[in-house]
Amino acid sequence: MYRNFFKRFIDFFAALIGLLLLSPIFIIVTIGLYIANNGKPFFFQLRPGVNERIFKIIKFRTMNDKKDKEGNLLPDAERLTSIGSFVRKTSIDEIPQLINVLKGDMSLIGPRPLLVQYLPLYNSNQARRHKVRPGITGWAQVNGRNAISWEEKFNFDVWYVDNISFILDVKIFFLTIKKVFIREGISQTGQATMEPFKGNN
Protein backbone atom coordinates (compact mmCIF):
# COMPACT_ATOMS: atom_id res chain seq x y z
CA MET A 1 0.00 0.00 0.00
CA TYR A 2 2.78 2.45 0.90
CA ARG A 3 4.88 1.61 -2.15
CA ASN A 4 2.02 1.87 -4.64
CA PHE A 5 -0.02 4.76 -3.22
CA PHE A 6 1.02 6.58 -0.05
CA LYS A 7 4.62 7.12 -1.17
CA ARG A 8 3.50 9.13 -4.21
CA PHE A 9 0.98 11.05 -2.09
CA ILE A 10 3.66 12.01 0.45
CA ASP A 11 6.13 12.88 -2.33
CA PHE A 12 3.76 15.35 -3.98
CA PHE A 13 2.83 17.32 -0.90
CA ALA A 14 6.33 17.23 0.62
CA ALA A 15 7.81 18.52 -2.67
CA LEU A 16 5.19 21.29 -2.88
CA ILE A 17 5.87 22.41 0.70
CA GLY A 18 9.63 22.10 0.13
CA LEU A 19 9.54 24.35 -2.93
CA LEU A 20 7.53 26.98 -1.07
CA LEU A 21 9.86 26.97 1.96
CA LEU A 22 13.02 26.96 -0.15
CA SER A 23 11.82 29.54 -2.69
CA PRO A 24 14.05 32.36 -1.28
CA ILE A 25 17.16 30.15 -1.66
CA PHE A 26 15.91 29.02 -5.08
CA ILE A 27 15.63 32.60 -6.31
CA ILE A 28 18.99 33.77 -4.90
CA VAL A 29 20.91 30.78 -6.31
CA THR A 30 19.18 31.11 -9.67
CA ILE A 31 20.34 34.74 -9.94
CA GLY A 32 23.90 33.85 -8.87
CA LEU A 33 24.19 31.00 -11.36
CA TYR A 34 22.58 33.10 -14.10
CA ILE A 35 25.47 35.53 -13.72
CA ALA A 36 28.18 32.86 -13.34
CA ASN A 37 27.01 30.70 -16.26
CA ASN A 38 26.22 33.32 -18.89
CA GLY A 39 22.46 33.23 -18.45
CA LYS A 40 22.16 29.46 -17.92
CA PRO A 41 21.31 28.76 -14.25
CA PHE A 42 19.68 25.38 -14.88
CA PHE A 43 20.97 22.05 -16.15
CA PHE A 44 18.62 19.74 -18.07
CA GLN A 45 19.50 16.16 -18.98
CA LEU A 46 17.67 13.02 -20.03
CA ARG A 47 17.68 10.31 -17.34
CA PRO A 48 15.95 6.92 -17.01
CA GLY A 49 13.13 6.74 -14.48
CA VAL A 50 10.83 3.99 -13.27
CA ASN A 51 10.77 1.06 -15.72
CA GLU A 52 13.54 2.89 -17.64
CA ARG A 53 11.11 5.55 -18.87
CA ILE A 54 13.18 8.55 -19.99
CA PHE A 55 12.50 11.96 -18.47
CA LYS A 56 14.29 15.32 -18.30
CA ILE A 57 15.93 16.01 -14.93
CA ILE A 58 16.27 19.59 -13.66
CA LYS A 59 19.24 20.70 -11.56
CA PHE A 60 21.13 23.89 -10.86
CA ARG A 61 24.04 24.22 -13.30
CA THR A 62 27.27 23.95 -11.29
CA MET A 63 29.65 23.71 -14.25
CA ASN A 64 30.31 25.97 -17.23
CA ASP A 65 30.62 24.78 -20.84
CA LYS A 66 34.31 25.54 -21.38
CA LYS A 67 35.97 23.37 -24.04
CA ASP A 68 39.49 22.58 -25.19
CA LYS A 69 40.97 23.49 -28.59
CA GLU A 70 39.41 20.37 -30.14
CA GLY A 71 35.95 21.37 -28.97
CA ASN A 72 35.72 18.78 -26.21
CA LEU A 73 34.42 19.70 -22.77
CA LEU A 74 37.15 20.22 -20.19
CA PRO A 75 37.30 17.85 -17.17
CA ASP A 76 34.65 18.37 -14.49
CA ALA A 77 37.15 19.85 -12.01
CA GLU A 78 38.10 22.59 -14.50
CA ARG A 79 34.48 23.47 -15.35
CA LEU A 80 33.19 23.61 -11.78
CA THR A 81 32.55 27.27 -10.94
CA SER A 82 33.15 28.81 -7.50
CA ILE A 83 29.46 29.28 -6.79
CA GLY A 84 28.80 25.89 -8.39
CA SER A 85 31.22 24.25 -5.96
CA PHE A 86 29.36 25.79 -3.02
CA VAL A 87 25.98 24.80 -4.42
CA ARG A 88 27.17 21.22 -4.95
CA LYS A 89 28.80 20.87 -1.51
CA THR A 90 25.64 22.07 0.23
CA SER A 91 23.44 19.91 -2.05
CA ILE A 92 21.49 23.01 -3.08
CA ASP A 93 21.86 21.86 -6.70
CA GLU A 94 19.23 19.19 -5.98
CA ILE A 95 16.43 21.66 -5.10
CA PRO A 96 15.04 22.03 -8.67
CA GLN A 97 14.42 18.26 -8.72
CA LEU A 98 11.45 18.92 -6.43
CA ILE A 99 9.78 19.98 -9.69
CA ASN A 100 10.51 16.50 -11.08
CA VAL A 101 8.92 15.04 -7.95
CA LEU A 102 5.78 17.13 -8.43
CA LYS A 103 5.55 15.94 -12.05
CA GLY A 104 5.86 12.30 -10.97
CA ASP A 105 9.19 11.70 -12.70
CA MET A 106 10.95 11.20 -9.38
CA SER A 107 10.40 10.44 -5.71
CA LEU A 108 12.00 12.16 -2.73
CA ILE A 109 13.64 8.83 -1.80
CA GLY A 110 14.90 6.24 -4.28
CA PRO A 111 17.92 5.21 -6.38
CA ARG A 112 19.55 8.24 -8.02
CA PRO A 113 18.68 8.61 -11.73
CA LEU A 114 21.90 8.03 -13.65
CA LEU A 115 22.88 8.59 -17.29
CA VAL A 116 20.90 7.04 -20.14
CA GLN A 117 24.09 5.60 -21.66
CA TYR A 118 24.56 3.43 -18.58
CA LEU A 119 21.39 1.41 -19.30
CA PRO A 120 23.02 -1.27 -21.52
CA LEU A 121 25.93 -1.59 -19.06
CA TYR A 122 23.91 -2.89 -16.10
CA ASN A 123 23.66 -6.58 -15.35
CA SER A 124 20.18 -8.03 -14.72
CA ASN A 125 20.35 -7.47 -10.98
CA GLN A 126 21.62 -3.88 -11.22
CA ALA A 127 18.85 -3.05 -13.72
CA ARG A 128 16.30 -3.76 -10.97
CA ARG A 129 17.10 -0.30 -9.53
CA HIS A 130 14.61 0.97 -12.12
CA LYS A 131 11.67 -0.90 -10.57
CA VAL A 132 10.87 2.20 -8.49
CA ARG A 133 10.90 5.93 -9.15
CA PRO A 134 14.40 7.42 -8.86
CA GLY A 135 14.97 9.72 -5.91
CA ILE A 136 16.60 13.01 -4.97
CA THR A 137 18.34 11.02 -2.24
CA GLY A 138 18.53 7.33 -1.50
CA TRP A 139 20.03 4.45 0.45
CA ALA A 140 23.29 4.63 -1.53
CA GLN A 141 23.57 8.39 -0.89
CA VAL A 142 23.43 7.97 2.90
CA ASN A 143 25.88 5.06 2.72
CA GLY A 144 28.73 6.77 0.92
CA ARG A 145 27.24 8.82 -1.94
CA ASN A 146 30.01 9.36 -4.53
CA ALA A 147 32.80 8.04 -2.30
CA ILE A 148 31.83 4.37 -2.76
CA SER A 149 32.31 2.11 -5.79
CA TRP A 150 29.69 1.66 -8.48
CA GLU A 151 29.19 -1.96 -7.41
CA GLU A 152 28.49 -0.91 -3.82
CA LYS A 153 26.17 1.86 -5.00
CA PHE A 154 24.10 -0.54 -7.12
CA ASN A 155 23.94 -3.09 -4.31
CA PHE A 156 22.50 -0.42 -2.01
CA ASP A 157 20.01 0.63 -4.72
CA VAL A 158 18.72 -2.91 -5.28
CA TRP A 159 18.53 -3.53 -1.53
CA TYR A 160 16.32 -0.45 -1.26
CA VAL A 161 14.01 -1.72 -4.01
CA ASP A 162 13.58 -5.00 -2.10
CA ASN A 163 13.07 -3.34 1.29
CA ILE A 164 11.18 -0.13 0.57
CA SER A 165 9.00 1.05 3.46
CA PHE A 166 7.81 4.23 5.14
CA ILE A 167 10.16 3.70 8.09
CA LEU A 168 13.14 3.21 5.78
CA ASP A 169 12.29 6.38 3.83
CA VAL A 170 12.05 8.39 7.06
CA LYS A 171 15.44 7.02 8.14
CA ILE A 172 17.01 7.97 4.78
CA PHE A 173 15.47 11.44 4.97
CA PHE A 174 17.05 12.25 8.33
CA LEU A 175 20.38 10.62 7.43
CA THR A 176 20.42 12.80 4.29
CA ILE A 177 20.05 15.95 6.39
CA LYS A 178 23.00 14.78 8.49
CA LYS A 179 25.10 14.10 5.38
CA VAL A 180 24.34 17.55 3.98
CA PHE A 181 25.55 19.26 7.14
CA ILE A 182 28.78 17.25 7.43
CA ARG A 183 29.33 17.37 3.63
CA GLU A 184 30.42 13.75 3.42
CA GLY A 185 30.87 11.60 0.31
CA ILE A 186 30.48 14.44 -2.20
CA SER A 187 33.19 13.10 -4.51
CA GLN A 188 35.57 10.23 -5.07
CA THR A 189 39.24 10.76 -4.25
CA GLY A 190 40.87 12.67 -7.12
CA GLN A 191 37.53 13.42 -8.82
CA ALA A 192 35.28 16.50 -8.81
CA THR A 193 32.25 14.21 -8.66
CA MET A 194 32.54 10.49 -9.50
CA GLU A 195 34.30 8.49 -12.18
CA PRO A 196 31.94 7.43 -15.01
CA PHE A 197 30.45 3.92 -14.88
CA LYS A 198 32.14 1.78 -17.55
CA GLY A 199 30.30 -1.49 -17.04
CA ASN A 200 30.97 -4.63 -15.04
CA ASN A 201 34.22 -6.52 -15.17
PDB file of C-alpha atoms in Angstrom:
ATOM      1  CA  MET A   1       0.000   0.000   0.000  1.00  0.00           C
ATOM      2  CA  TYR A   2       2.777   2.450   0.904  1.00  0.00           C
ATOM      3  CA  ARG A   3       4.876   1.615  -2.150  1.00  0.00           C
ATOM      4  CA  ASN A   4       2.015   1.865  -4.644  1.00  0.00           C
ATOM      5  CA  PHE A   5      -0.015   4.758  -3.225  1.00  0.00           C
ATOM      6  CA  PHE A   6       1.020   6.578  -0.052  1.00  0.00           C
ATOM      7  CA  LYS A   7       4.619   7.121  -1.166  1.00  0.00           C
ATOM      8  CA  ARG A   8       3.497   9.131  -4.208  1.00  0.00           C
ATOM      9  CA  PHE A   9       0.976  11.050  -2.086  1.00  0.00           C
ATOM     10  CA  ILE A  10       3.657  12.014   0.448  1.00  0.00           C
ATOM     11  CA  ASP A  11       6.133  12.882  -2.332  1.00  0.00           C
ATOM     12  CA  PHE A  12       3.764  15.350  -3.983  1.00  0.00           C
ATOM     13  CA  PHE A  13       2.829  17.321  -0.899  1.00  0.00           C
ATOM     14  CA  ALA A  14       6.327  17.229   0.617  1.00  0.00           C
ATOM     15  CA  ALA A  15       7.811  18.524  -2.670  1.00  0.00           C
ATOM     16  CA  LEU A  16       5.192  21.287  -2.875  1.00  0.00           C
ATOM     17  CA  ILE A  17       5.872  22.414   0.701  1.00  0.00           C
ATOM     18  CA  GLY A  18       9.634  22.102   0.135  1.00  0.00           C
ATOM     19  CA  LEU A  19       9.537  24.354  -2.926  1.00  0.00           C
ATOM     20  CA  LEU A  20       7.527  26.982  -1.066  1.00  0.00           C
ATOM     21  CA  LEU A  21       9.859  26.969   1.958  1.00  0.00           C
ATOM     22  CA  LEU A  22      13.022  26.961  -0.152  1.00  0.00           C
ATOM     23  CA  SER A  23      11.825  29.539  -2.686  1.00  0.00           C
ATOM     24  CA  PRO A  24      14.054  32.360  -1.276  1.00  0.00           C
ATOM     25  CA  ILE A  25      17.160  30.152  -1.665  1.00  0.00           C
ATOM     26  CA  PHE A  26      15.914  29.019  -5.079  1.00  0.00           C
ATOM     27  CA  ILE A  27      15.630  32.598  -6.313  1.00  0.00           C
ATOM     28  CA  ILE A  28      18.989  33.771  -4.897  1.00  0.00           C
ATOM     29  CA  VAL A  29      20.910  30.777  -6.306  1.00  0.00           C
ATOM     30  CA  THR A  30      19.184  31.112  -9.671  1.00  0.00           C
ATOM     31  CA  ILE A  31      20.343  34.738  -9.937  1.00  0.00           C
ATOM     32  CA  GLY A  32      23.902  33.849  -8.865  1.00  0.00           C
ATOM     33  CA  LEU A  33      24.194  31.000 -11.362  1.00  0.00           C
ATOM     34  CA  TYR A  34      22.582  33.099 -14.101  1.00  0.00           C
ATOM     35  CA  ILE A  35      25.475  35.528 -13.724  1.00  0.00           C
ATOM     36  CA  ALA A  36      28.183  32.864 -13.344  1.00  0.00           C
ATOM     37  CA  ASN A  37      27.006  30.697 -16.255  1.00  0.00           C
ATOM     38  CA  ASN A  38      26.221  33.318 -18.890  1.00  0.00           C
ATOM     39  CA  GLY A  39      22.458  33.232 -18.450  1.00  0.00           C
ATOM     40  CA  LYS A  40      22.164  29.458 -17.917  1.00  0.00           C
ATOM     41  CA  PRO A  41      21.311  28.759 -14.250  1.00  0.00           C
ATOM     42  CA  PHE A  42      19.682  25.379 -14.882  1.00  0.00           C
ATOM     43  CA  PHE A  43      20.967  22.053 -16.153  1.00  0.00           C
ATOM     44  CA  PHE A  44      18.622  19.739 -18.069  1.00  0.00           C
ATOM     45  CA  GLN A  45      19.497  16.164 -18.980  1.00  0.00           C
ATOM     46  CA  LEU A  46      17.667  13.022 -20.027  1.00  0.00           C
ATOM     47  CA  ARG A  47      17.676  10.315 -17.342  1.00  0.00           C
ATOM     48  CA  PRO A  48      15.951   6.919 -17.014  1.00  0.00           C
ATOM     49  CA  GLY A  49      13.132   6.740 -14.482  1.00  0.00           C
ATOM     50  CA  VAL A  50      10.835   3.987 -13.271  1.00  0.00           C
ATOM     51  CA  ASN A  51      10.772   1.056 -15.724  1.00  0.00           C
ATOM     52  CA  GLU A  52      13.544   2.891 -17.639  1.00  0.00           C
ATOM     53  CA  ARG A  53      11.114   5.551 -18.870  1.00  0.00           C
ATOM     54  CA  ILE A  54      13.181   8.547 -19.991  1.00  0.00           C
ATOM     55  CA  PHE A  55      12.500  11.962 -18.465  1.00  0.00           C
ATOM     56  CA  LYS A  56      14.291  15.320 -18.297  1.00  0.00           C
ATOM     57  CA  ILE A  57      15.931  16.009 -14.935  1.00  0.00           C
ATOM     58  CA  ILE A  58      16.273  19.593 -13.662  1.00  0.00           C
ATOM     59  CA  LYS A  59      19.243  20.701 -11.559  1.00  0.00           C
ATOM     60  CA  PHE A  60      21.127  23.885 -10.864  1.00  0.00           C
ATOM     61  CA  ARG A  61      24.039  24.218 -13.298  1.00  0.00           C
ATOM     62  CA  THR A  62      27.266  23.951 -11.286  1.00  0.00           C
ATOM     63  CA  MET A  63      29.645  23.707 -14.246  1.00  0.00           C
ATOM     64  CA  ASN A  64      30.310  25.968 -17.228  1.00  0.00           C
ATOM     65  CA  ASP A  65      30.621  24.784 -20.841  1.00  0.00           C
ATOM     66  CA  LYS A  66      34.310  25.537 -21.385  1.00  0.00           C
ATOM     67  CA  LYS A  67      35.969  23.373 -24.043  1.00  0.00           C
ATOM     68  CA  ASP A  68      39.487  22.579 -25.192  1.00  0.00           C
ATOM     69  CA  LYS A  69      40.968  23.490 -28.588  1.00  0.00           C
ATOM     70  CA  GLU A  70      39.414  20.375 -30.144  1.00  0.00           C
ATOM     71  CA  GLY A  71      35.953  21.368 -28.966  1.00  0.00           C
ATOM     72  CA  ASN A  72      35.720  18.777 -26.206  1.00  0.00           C
ATOM     73  CA  LEU A  73      34.418  19.700 -22.774  1.00  0.00           C
ATOM     74  CA  LEU A  74      37.147  20.224 -20.194  1.00  0.00           C
ATOM     75  CA  PRO A  75      37.302  17.845 -17.171  1.00  0.00           C
ATOM     76  CA  ASP A  76      34.653  18.372 -14.488  1.00  0.00           C
ATOM     77  CA  ALA A  77      37.153  19.850 -12.015  1.00  0.00           C
ATOM     78  CA  GLU A  78      38.098  22.592 -14.496  1.00  0.00           C
ATOM     79  CA  ARG A  79      34.481  23.470 -15.353  1.00  0.00           C
ATOM     80  CA  LEU A  80      33.194  23.608 -11.779  1.00  0.00           C
ATOM     81  CA  THR A  81      32.551  27.274 -10.936  1.00  0.00           C
ATOM     82  CA  SER A  82      33.145  28.813  -7.499  1.00  0.00           C
ATOM     83  CA  ILE A  83      29.462  29.281  -6.790  1.00  0.00           C
ATOM     84  CA  GLY A  84      28.798  25.894  -8.389  1.00  0.00           C
ATOM     85  CA  SER A  85      31.216  24.246  -5.963  1.00  0.00           C
ATOM     86  CA  PHE A  86      29.358  25.792  -3.016  1.00  0.00           C
ATOM     87  CA  VAL A  87      25.975  24.803  -4.424  1.00  0.00           C
ATOM     88  CA  ARG A  88      27.168  21.224  -4.946  1.00  0.00           C
ATOM     89  CA  LYS A  89      28.799  20.869  -1.510  1.00  0.00           C
ATOM     90  CA  THR A  90      25.643  22.074   0.227  1.00  0.00           C
ATOM     91  CA  SER A  91      23.439  19.914  -2.055  1.00  0.00           C
ATOM     92  CA  ILE A  92      21.485  23.014  -3.083  1.00  0.00           C
ATOM     93  CA  ASP A  93      21.860  21.858  -6.697  1.00  0.00           C
ATOM     94  CA  GLU A  94      19.233  19.185  -5.978  1.00  0.00           C
ATOM     95  CA  ILE A  95      16.430  21.660  -5.097  1.00  0.00           C
ATOM     96  CA  PRO A  96      15.037  22.027  -8.673  1.00  0.00           C
ATOM     97  CA  GLN A  97      14.416  18.260  -8.718  1.00  0.00           C
ATOM     98  CA  LEU A  98      11.453  18.922  -6.435  1.00  0.00           C
ATOM     99  CA  ILE A  99       9.781  19.982  -9.691  1.00  0.00           C
ATOM    100  CA  ASN A 100      10.514  16.499 -11.078  1.00  0.00           C
ATOM    101  CA  VAL A 101       8.920  15.037  -7.946  1.00  0.00           C
ATOM    102  CA  LEU A 102       5.778  17.132  -8.430  1.00  0.00           C
ATOM    103  CA  LYS A 103       5.553  15.937 -12.046  1.00  0.00           C
ATOM    104  CA  GLY A 104       5.860  12.298 -10.974  1.00  0.00           C
ATOM    105  CA  ASP A 105       9.192  11.703 -12.699  1.00  0.00           C
ATOM    106  CA  MET A 106      10.951  11.201  -9.381  1.00  0.00           C
ATOM    107  CA  SER A 107      10.403  10.444  -5.712  1.00  0.00           C
ATOM    108  CA  LEU A 108      12.001  12.157  -2.728  1.00  0.00           C
ATOM    109  CA  ILE A 109      13.635   8.830  -1.803  1.00  0.00           C
ATOM    110  CA  GLY A 110      14.903   6.243  -4.281  1.00  0.00           C
ATOM    111  CA  PRO A 111      17.916   5.211  -6.380  1.00  0.00           C
ATOM    112  CA  ARG A 112      19.545   8.237  -8.017  1.00  0.00           C
ATOM    113  CA  PRO A 113      18.680   8.607 -11.731  1.00  0.00           C
ATOM    114  CA  LEU A 114      21.905   8.034 -13.652  1.00  0.00           C
ATOM    115  CA  LEU A 115      22.881   8.590 -17.287  1.00  0.00           C
ATOM    116  CA  VAL A 116      20.901   7.036 -20.141  1.00  0.00           C
ATOM    117  CA  GLN A 117      24.091   5.601 -21.662  1.00  0.00           C
ATOM    118  CA  TYR A 118      24.562   3.433 -18.579  1.00  0.00           C
ATOM    119  CA  LEU A 119      21.393   1.405 -19.297  1.00  0.00           C
ATOM    120  CA  PRO A 120      23.024  -1.266 -21.519  1.00  0.00           C
ATOM    121  CA  LEU A 121      25.934  -1.592 -19.060  1.00  0.00           C
ATOM    122  CA  TYR A 122      23.914  -2.894 -16.098  1.00  0.00           C
ATOM    123  CA  ASN A 123      23.663  -6.583 -15.345  1.00  0.00           C
ATOM    124  CA  SER A 124      20.180  -8.032 -14.724  1.00  0.00           C
ATOM    125  CA  ASN A 125      20.349  -7.471 -10.977  1.00  0.00           C
ATOM    126  CA  GLN A 126      21.622  -3.879 -11.223  1.00  0.00           C
ATOM    127  CA  ALA A 127      18.854  -3.048 -13.722  1.00  0.00           C
ATOM    128  CA  ARG A 128      16.301  -3.757 -10.972  1.00  0.00           C
ATOM    129  CA  ARG A 129      17.098  -0.303  -9.531  1.00  0.00           C
ATOM    130  CA  HIS A 130      14.610   0.974 -12.121  1.00  0.00           C
ATOM    131  CA  LYS A 131      11.674  -0.904 -10.573  1.00  0.00           C
ATOM    132  CA  VAL A 132      10.866   2.196  -8.493  1.00  0.00           C
ATOM    133  CA  ARG A 133      10.901   5.932  -9.150  1.00  0.00           C
ATOM    134  CA  PRO A 134      14.400   7.424  -8.859  1.00  0.00           C
ATOM    135  CA  GLY A 135      14.968   9.723  -5.907  1.00  0.00           C
ATOM    136  CA  ILE A 136      16.603  13.006  -4.967  1.00  0.00           C
ATOM    137  CA  THR A 137      18.344  11.020  -2.237  1.00  0.00           C
ATOM    138  CA  GLY A 138      18.528   7.330  -1.500  1.00  0.00           C
ATOM    139  CA  TRP A 139      20.029   4.452   0.446  1.00  0.00           C
ATOM    140  CA  ALA A 140      23.286   4.630  -1.531  1.00  0.00           C
ATOM    141  CA  GLN A 141      23.572   8.387  -0.892  1.00  0.00           C
ATOM    142  CA  VAL A 142      23.430   7.973   2.897  1.00  0.00           C
ATOM    143  CA  ASN A 143      25.876   5.062   2.721  1.00  0.00           C
ATOM    144  CA  GLY A 144      28.734   6.771   0.922  1.00  0.00           C
ATOM    145  CA  ARG A 145      27.237   8.816  -1.937  1.00  0.00           C
ATOM    146  CA  ASN A 146      30.014   9.355  -4.528  1.00  0.00           C
ATOM    147  CA  ALA A 147      32.803   8.044  -2.297  1.00  0.00           C
ATOM    148  CA  ILE A 148      31.834   4.367  -2.755  1.00  0.00           C
ATOM    149  CA  SER A 149      32.314   2.112  -5.788  1.00  0.00           C
ATOM    150  CA  TRP A 150      29.695   1.659  -8.476  1.00  0.00           C
ATOM    151  CA  GLU A 151      29.187  -1.960  -7.410  1.00  0.00           C
ATOM    152  CA  GLU A 152      28.492  -0.906  -3.823  1.00  0.00           C
ATOM    153  CA  LYS A 153      26.167   1.857  -4.999  1.00  0.00           C
ATOM    154  CA  PHE A 154      24.101  -0.537  -7.125  1.00  0.00           C
ATOM    155  CA  ASN A 155      23.944  -3.092  -4.306  1.00  0.00           C
ATOM    156  CA  PHE A 156      22.498  -0.419  -2.012  1.00  0.00           C
ATOM    157  CA  ASP A 157      20.008   0.628  -4.721  1.00  0.00           C
ATOM    158  CA  VAL A 158      18.724  -2.914  -5.279  1.00  0.00           C
ATOM    159  CA  TRP A 159      18.531  -3.534  -1.525  1.00  0.00           C
ATOM    160  CA  TYR A 160      16.323  -0.450  -1.260  1.00  0.00           C
ATOM    161  CA  VAL A 161      14.012  -1.724  -4.015  1.00  0.00           C
ATOM    162  CA  ASP A 162      13.578  -4.996  -2.101  1.00  0.00           C
ATOM    163  CA  ASN A 163      13.073  -3.344   1.295  1.00  0.00           C
ATOM    164  CA  ILE A 164      11.181  -0.126   0.571  1.00  0.00           C
ATOM    165  CA  SER A 165       9.002   1.050   3.455  1.00  0.00           C
ATOM    166  CA  PHE A 166       7.809   4.234   5.139  1.00  0.00           C
ATOM    167  CA  ILE A 167      10.164   3.697   8.092  1.00  0.00           C
ATOM    168  CA  LEU A 168      13.145   3.209   5.777  1.00  0.00           C
ATOM    169  CA  ASP A 169      12.290   6.376   3.830  1.00  0.00           C
ATOM    170  CA  VAL A 170      12.052   8.388   7.058  1.00  0.00           C
ATOM    171  CA  LYS A 171      15.436   7.018   8.135  1.00  0.00           C
ATOM    172  CA  ILE A 172      17.014   7.972   4.782  1.00  0.00           C
ATOM    173  CA  PHE A 173      15.469  11.444   4.973  1.00  0.00           C
ATOM    174  CA  PHE A 174      17.045  12.250   8.335  1.00  0.00           C
ATOM    175  CA  LEU A 175      20.376  10.615   7.427  1.00  0.00           C
ATOM    176  CA  THR A 176      20.422  12.801   4.294  1.00  0.00           C
ATOM    177  CA  ILE A 177      20.046  15.948   6.390  1.00  0.00           C
ATOM    178  CA  LYS A 178      22.998  14.775   8.489  1.00  0.00           C
ATOM    179  CA  LYS A 179      25.101  14.100   5.385  1.00  0.00           C
ATOM    180  CA  VAL A 180      24.335  17.555   3.975  1.00  0.00           C
ATOM    181  CA  PHE A 181      25.548  19.262   7.142  1.00  0.00           C
ATOM    182  CA  ILE A 182      28.780  17.249   7.435  1.00  0.00           C
ATOM    183  CA  ARG A 183      29.334  17.367   3.634  1.00  0.00           C
ATOM    184  CA  GLU A 184      30.420  13.745   3.419  1.00  0.00           C
ATOM    185  CA  GLY A 185      30.867  11.600   0.307  1.00  0.00           C
ATOM    186  CA  ILE A 186      30.478  14.444  -2.203  1.00  0.00           C
ATOM    187  CA  SER A 187      33.187  13.105  -4.507  1.00  0.00           C
ATOM    188  CA  GLN A 188      35.574  10.230  -5.071  1.00  0.00           C
ATOM    189  CA  THR A 189      39.236  10.762  -4.253  1.00  0.00           C
ATOM    190  CA  GLY A 190      40.866  12.671  -7.122  1.00  0.00           C
ATOM    191  CA  GLN A 191      37.529  13.419  -8.819  1.00  0.00           C
ATOM    192  CA  ALA A 192      35.276  16.499  -8.814  1.00  0.00           C
ATOM    193  CA  THR A 193      32.249  14.206  -8.657  1.00  0.00           C
ATOM    194  CA  MET A 194      32.542  10.493  -9.504  1.00  0.00           C
ATOM    195  CA  GLU A 195      34.303   8.490 -12.183  1.00  0.00           C
ATOM    196  CA  PRO A 196      31.937   7.430 -15.011  1.00  0.00           C
ATOM    197  CA  PHE A 197      30.453   3.921 -14.884  1.00  0.00           C
ATOM    198  CA  LYS A 198      32.138   1.783 -17.550  1.00  0.00           C
ATOM    199  CA  GLY A 199      30.297  -1.486 -17.035  1.00  0.00           C
ATOM    200  CA  ASN A 200      30.967  -4.631 -15.042  1.00  0.00           C
ATOM    201  CA  ASN A 201      34.223  -6.521 -15.168  1.00  0.00           C
TER     202      ASN A 201
END
